[in-house]
Amino acid sequence: DADVTQTPRNRITKTGKRIMLECSQTKGHDRMYWYRQDPGLGLRLIYYSFDVKDINKGEISDGYSVSRQAQAKFSLSLESAIPNQTALYFCATSEAEGTGNYGYTFGSGTRLTVV
Amino acid sequence: AQKITQTQPGMFVQEKEAVTLDCTYDTSDQSYGLFWYKQPSSGEMIFLIYQGSYDEQNATEGRYSLNFQKARKSANLVISASQLGDSAMYFCAMRVNNAGNMLTFGGGTRLMVKP
């Protein structure tokens, strides 16, 4: 099994619908992140969480909400999807402290299309 | 605020030749880390190489090396002996150690290896 699992892998939804993207991890990392990728813009941070009770907005949080149900689970919701939220979404985890590359681990991504 | 700039949206390289992908960064912090990721057409994010701001030697990982020029705030990726499988999107990213471990990404460079 993958260290960071995202579901679904692909989703097509209609404008105005509520949708949830789920992320679970077996890395034991405290820190979890949601990013979205758009062509030419790279990955941009939506929300991040340092533990179950610590959730923070990222660069582009408008239109999104998150829930950290457990150390291993971090869900992203689009309350009312709009077409410009069509993107590739990544969940990632990292170590809280340490040296070196902090063990960033990415999920395989969720490709979301809003029509 | 941190910023990563990748000025080459797309590049071609002949198979077996070396190629340099450019990355410049902007931060006022002294302690940070620089990363390169590869994203093949399948979409997953593959970690390639890491350089810490206090590392005195340039990082190397197999055919990948990071040309770190701190005074110029550049962290270029060098791929030696290009292979067809190197065709992908490449992202440069930075983590500032006093800013929560989030990664800030550049817009990416699409590398195409010609046979």
PDB file of N, CA, C and O in Angstrom, chain B residues 13-44:
ATOM      1  N   VAL B  13      16.217  18.480 -25.028  1.00  0.00           N
ATOM      2  CA  VAL B  13      17.609  18.043 -24.912  1.00  0.00           C
ATOM      3  C   VAL B  13      17.767  16.756 -25.710  1.00  0.00           C
ATOM      4  O   VAL B  13      16.824  15.945 -25.799  1.00  0.00           O
ATOM      5  N   GLN B  14      18.915  16.604 -26.303  1.00  0.00           N
ATOM      6  CA  GLN B  14      19.192  15.389 -27.048  1.00  0.00           C
ATOM      7  C   GLN B  14      19.555  14.275 -26.078  1.00  0.00           C
ATOM      8  O   GLN B  14      20.245  14.496 -25.071  1.00  0.00           O
ATOM      9  N   GLU B  15      19.053  13.099 -26.368  1.00  0.00           N
ATOM     10  CA  GLU B  15      19.390  11.934 -25.533  1.00  0.00           C
ATOM     11  C   GLU B  15      20.907  11.831 -25.370  1.00  0.00           C
ATOM     12  O   GLU B  15      21.664  12.089 -26.305  1.00  0.00           O
ATOM     13  N   LYS B  16      21.323  11.505 -24.158  1.00  0.00           N
ATOM     14  CA  LYS B  16      22.705  11.297 -23.741  1.00  0.00           C
ATOM     15  C   LYS B  16      23.461  12.597 -23.465  1.00  0.00           C
ATOM     16  O   LYS B  16      24.603  12.543 -22.979  1.00  0.00           O
ATOM     17  N   GLU B  17      22.853  13.738 -23.726  1.00  0.00           N
ATOM     18  CA  GLU B  17      23.489  15.000 -23.404  1.00  0.00           C
ATOM     19  C   GLU B  17      23.079  15.450 -22.006  1.00  0.00           C
ATOM     20  O   GLU B  17      22.079  14.991 -21.461  1.00  0.00           O
ATOM     21  N   ALA B  18      23.839  16.393 -21.453  1.00  0.00           N
ATOM     22  CA  ALA B  18      23.489  16.975 -20.156  1.00  0.00           C
ATOM     23  C   ALA B  18      22.568  18.167 -20.357  1.00  0.00           C
ATOM     24  O   ALA B  18      22.572  18.816 -21.411  1.00  0.00           O
ATOM     25  N   VAL B  19      21.780  18.449 -19.336  1.00  0.00           N
ATOM     26  CA  VAL B  19      20.847  19.578 -19.403  1.00  0.00           C
ATOM     27  C   VAL B  19      20.778  20.248 -18.037  1.00  0.00           C
ATOM     28  O   VAL B  19      20.898  19.572 -17.005  1.00  0.00           O
ATOM     29  N   THR B  20      20.630  21.572 -18.037  1.00  0.00           N
ATOM     30  CA  THR B  20      20.498  22.341 -16.803  1.00  0.00           C
ATOM     31  C   THR B  20      19.138  23.009 -16.760  1.00  0.00           C
ATOM     32  O   THR B  20      18.762  23.730 -17.696  1.00  0.00           O
ATOM     33  N   LEU B  21      18.409  22.761 -15.680  1.00  0.00           N
ATOM     34  CA  LEU B  21      17.124  23.412 -15.455  1.00  0.00           C
ATOM     35  C   LEU B  21      17.322  24.494 -14.403  1.00  0.00           C
ATOM     36  O   LEU B  21      17.842  24.229 -13.317  1.00  0.00           O
ATOM     37  N   ASP B  22      16.878  25.714 -14.731  1.00  0.00           N
ATOM     38  CA  ASP B  22      17.158  26.854 -13.876  1.00  0.00           C
ATOM     39  C   ASP B  22      16.125  27.032 -12.768  1.00  0.00           C
ATOM     40  O   ASP B  22      14.927  26.765 -12.963  1.00  0.00           O
ATOM     41  N   CYS B  23      16.605  27.511 -11.641  1.00  0.00           N
ATOM     42  CA  CYS B  23      15.731  27.816 -10.509  1.00  0.00           C
ATOM     43  C   CYS B  23      16.367  28.945  -9.713  1.00  0.00           C
ATOM     44  O   CYS B  23      17.534  28.835  -9.308  1.00  0.00           O
ATOM     45  N   THR B  24      15.633  30.015  -9.496  1.00  0.00           N
ATOM     46  CA  THR B  24      16.087  31.053  -8.577  1.00  0.00           C
ATOM     47  C   THR B  24      15.062  31.185  -7.472  1.00  0.00           C
ATOM     48  O   THR B  24      13.873  30.895  -7.654  1.00  0.00           O
ATOM     49  N   TYR B  25      15.526  31.617  -6.316  1.00  0.00           N
ATOM     50  CA  TYR B  25      14.638  31.694  -5.160  1.00  0.00           C
ATOM     51  C   TYR B  25      14.831  33.013  -4.447  1.00  0.00           C
ATOM     52  O   TYR B  25      15.852  33.684  -4.619  1.00  0.00           O
ATOM     53  N   ASP B  26      13.849  33.344  -3.644  1.00  0.00           N
ATOM     54  CA  ASP B  26      13.904  34.600  -2.901  1.00  0.00           C
ATOM     55  C   ASP B  26      13.420  34.339  -1.492  1.00  0.00           C
ATOM     56  O   ASP B  26      12.281  33.897  -1.295  1.00  0.00           O
ATOM     57  N   THR B  27      14.268  34.586  -0.540  1.00  0.00           N
ATOM     58  CA  THR B  27      13.904  34.515   0.868  1.00  0.00           C
ATOM     59  C   THR B  27      14.874  35.365   1.657  1.00  0.00           C
ATOM     60  O   THR B  27      16.036  35.512   1.266  1.00  0.00           O
ATOM     61  N   SER B  28      14.408  35.901   2.767  1.00  0.00           N
ATOM     62  CA  SER B  28      15.288  36.662   3.644  1.00  0.00           C
ATOM     63  C   SER B  28      15.810  35.795   4.791  1.00  0.00           C
ATOM     64  O   SER B  28      16.644  36.242   5.575  1.00  0.00           O
ATOM     65  N   ASP B  29      15.317  34.565   4.866  1.00  0.00           N
ATOM     66  CA  ASP B  29      15.777  33.664   5.918  1.00  0.00           C
ATOM     67  C   ASP B  29      17.123  33.055   5.546  1.00  0.00           C
ATOM     68  O   ASP B  29      17.447  32.900   4.361  1.00  0.00           O
ATOM     69  N   GLN B  30      17.877  32.696   6.567  1.00  0.00           N
ATOM     70  CA  GLN B  30      19.198  32.111   6.353  1.00  0.00           C
ATOM     71  C   GLN B  30      19.159  30.586   6.358  1.00  0.00           C
ATOM     72  O   GLN B  30      20.058  29.944   5.817  1.00  0.00           O
ATOM     73  N   SER B  31      18.113  30.033   6.954  1.00  0.00           N
ATOM     74  CA  SER B  31      18.013  28.582   7.072  1.00  0.00           C
ATOM     75  C   SER B  31      16.861  28.087   6.217  1.00  0.00           C
ATOM     76  O   SER B  31      15.699  28.357   6.504  1.00  0.00           O
ATOM     77  N   TYR B  32      17.183  27.363   5.179  1.00  0.00           N
ATOM     78  CA  TYR B  32      16.155  26.886   4.253  1.00  0.00           C
ATOM     79  C   TYR B  32      16.664  25.657   3.514  1.00  0.00           C
ATOM     80  O   TYR B  32      17.839  25.287   3.608  1.00  0.00           O
ATOM     81  N   GLY B  33      15.764  25.028   2.810  1.00  0.00           N
ATOM     82  CA  GLY B  33      16.127  23.868   2.010  1.00  0.00           C
ATOM     83  C   GLY B  33      15.551  23.991   0.617  1.00  0.00           C
ATOM     84  O   GLY B  33      14.482  24.571   0.419  1.00  0.00           O
ATOM     85  N   LEU B  34      16.244  23.423  -0.342  1.00  0.00           N
ATOM     86  CA  LEU B  34      15.829  23.484  -1.739  1.00  0.00           C
ATOM     87  C   LEU B  34      15.654  22.072  -2.275  1.00  0.00           C
ATOM     88  O   LEU B  34      16.464  21.187  -1.987  1.00  0.00           O
ATOM     89  N   PHE B  35      14.611  21.875  -3.034  1.00  0.00           N
ATOM     90  CA  PHE B  35      14.219  20.554  -3.514  1.00  0.00           C
ATOM     91  C   PHE B  35      13.975  20.605  -5.019  1.00  0.00           C
ATOM     92  O   PHE B  35      13.551  21.624  -5.568  1.00  0.00           O
ATOM     93  N   TRP B  36      14.160  19.465  -5.644  1.00  0.00           N
ATOM     94  CA  TRP B  36      13.708  19.255  -7.012  1.00  0.00           C
ATOM     95  C   TRP B  36      12.850  17.995  -7.050  1.00  0.00           C
ATOM     96  O   TRP B  36      13.212  16.968  -6.456  1.00  0.00           O
ATOM     97  N   TYR B  37      11.722  18.144  -7.769  1.00  0.00           N
ATOM     98  CA  TYR B  37      10.811  17.026  -7.966  1.00  0.00           C
ATOM     99  C   TYR B  37      10.603  16.805  -9.458  1.00  0.00           C
ATOM    100  O   TYR B  37      10.604  17.757 -10.251  1.00  0.00           O
ATOM    101  N   LYS B  38      10.361  15.562  -9.809  1.00  0.00           N
ATOM    102  CA  LYS B  38      10.024  15.172 -11.171  1.00  0.00           C
ATOM    103  C   LYS B  38       8.580  14.716 -11.207  1.00  0.00           C
ATOM    104  O   LYS B  38       8.141  13.983 -10.325  1.00  0.00           O
ATOM    105  N   GLN B  39       7.851  15.179 -12.226  1.00  0.00           N
ATOM    106  CA  GLN B  39       6.466  14.735 -12.382  1.00  0.00           C
ATOM    107  C   GLN B  39       6.287  14.154 -13.783  1.00  0.00           C
ATOM    108  O   GLN B  39       6.137  14.886 -14.760  1.00  0.00           O
ATOM    109  N   PRO B  40       6.304  12.839 -13.920  1.00  0.00           N
ATOM    110  CA  PRO B  40       6.050  12.236 -15.237  1.00  0.00           C
ATOM    111  C   PRO B  40       4.596  12.411 -15.636  1.00  0.00           C
ATOM    112  O   PRO B  40       3.788  12.935 -14.866  1.00  0.00           O
ATOM    113  N   SER B  41       4.267  11.969 -16.823  1.00  0.00           N
ATOM    114  CA  SER B  41       2.910  12.162 -17.345  1.00  0.00           C
ATOM    115  C   SER B  41       1.860  11.460 -16.484  1.00  0.00           C
ATOM    116  O   SER B  41       0.683  11.837 -16.516  1.00  0.00           O
ATOM    117  N   SER B  42       2.263  10.484 -15.715  1.00  0.00           N
ATOM    118  CA  SER B  42       1.323   9.786 -14.824  1.00  0.00           C
ATOM    119  C   SER B  42       0.900  10.654 -13.640  1.00  0.00           C
ATOM    120  O   SER B  42      -0.086  10.347 -12.967  1.00  0.00           O
ATOM    121  N   GLY B  43       1.636  11.721 -13.374  1.00  0.00           N
ATOM    122  CA  GLY B  43       1.194  12.718 -12.404  1.00  0.00           C
ATOM    123  C   GLY B  43       1.815  12.683 -11.029  1.00  0.00           C
ATOM    124  O   GLY B  43       1.693  13.658 -10.294  1.00  0.00           O
ATOM    125  N   GLU B  44       2.455  11.593 -10.650  1.00  0.00           N
ATOM    126  CA  GLU B  44       2.984  11.557  -9.281  1.00  0.00           C
ATOM    127  C   GLU B  44       4.202  12.459  -9.133  1.00  0.00           C
ATOM    128  O   GLU B  44       4.872  12.784 -10.107  1.00  0.00           O
TER     129      GLU B  44
END
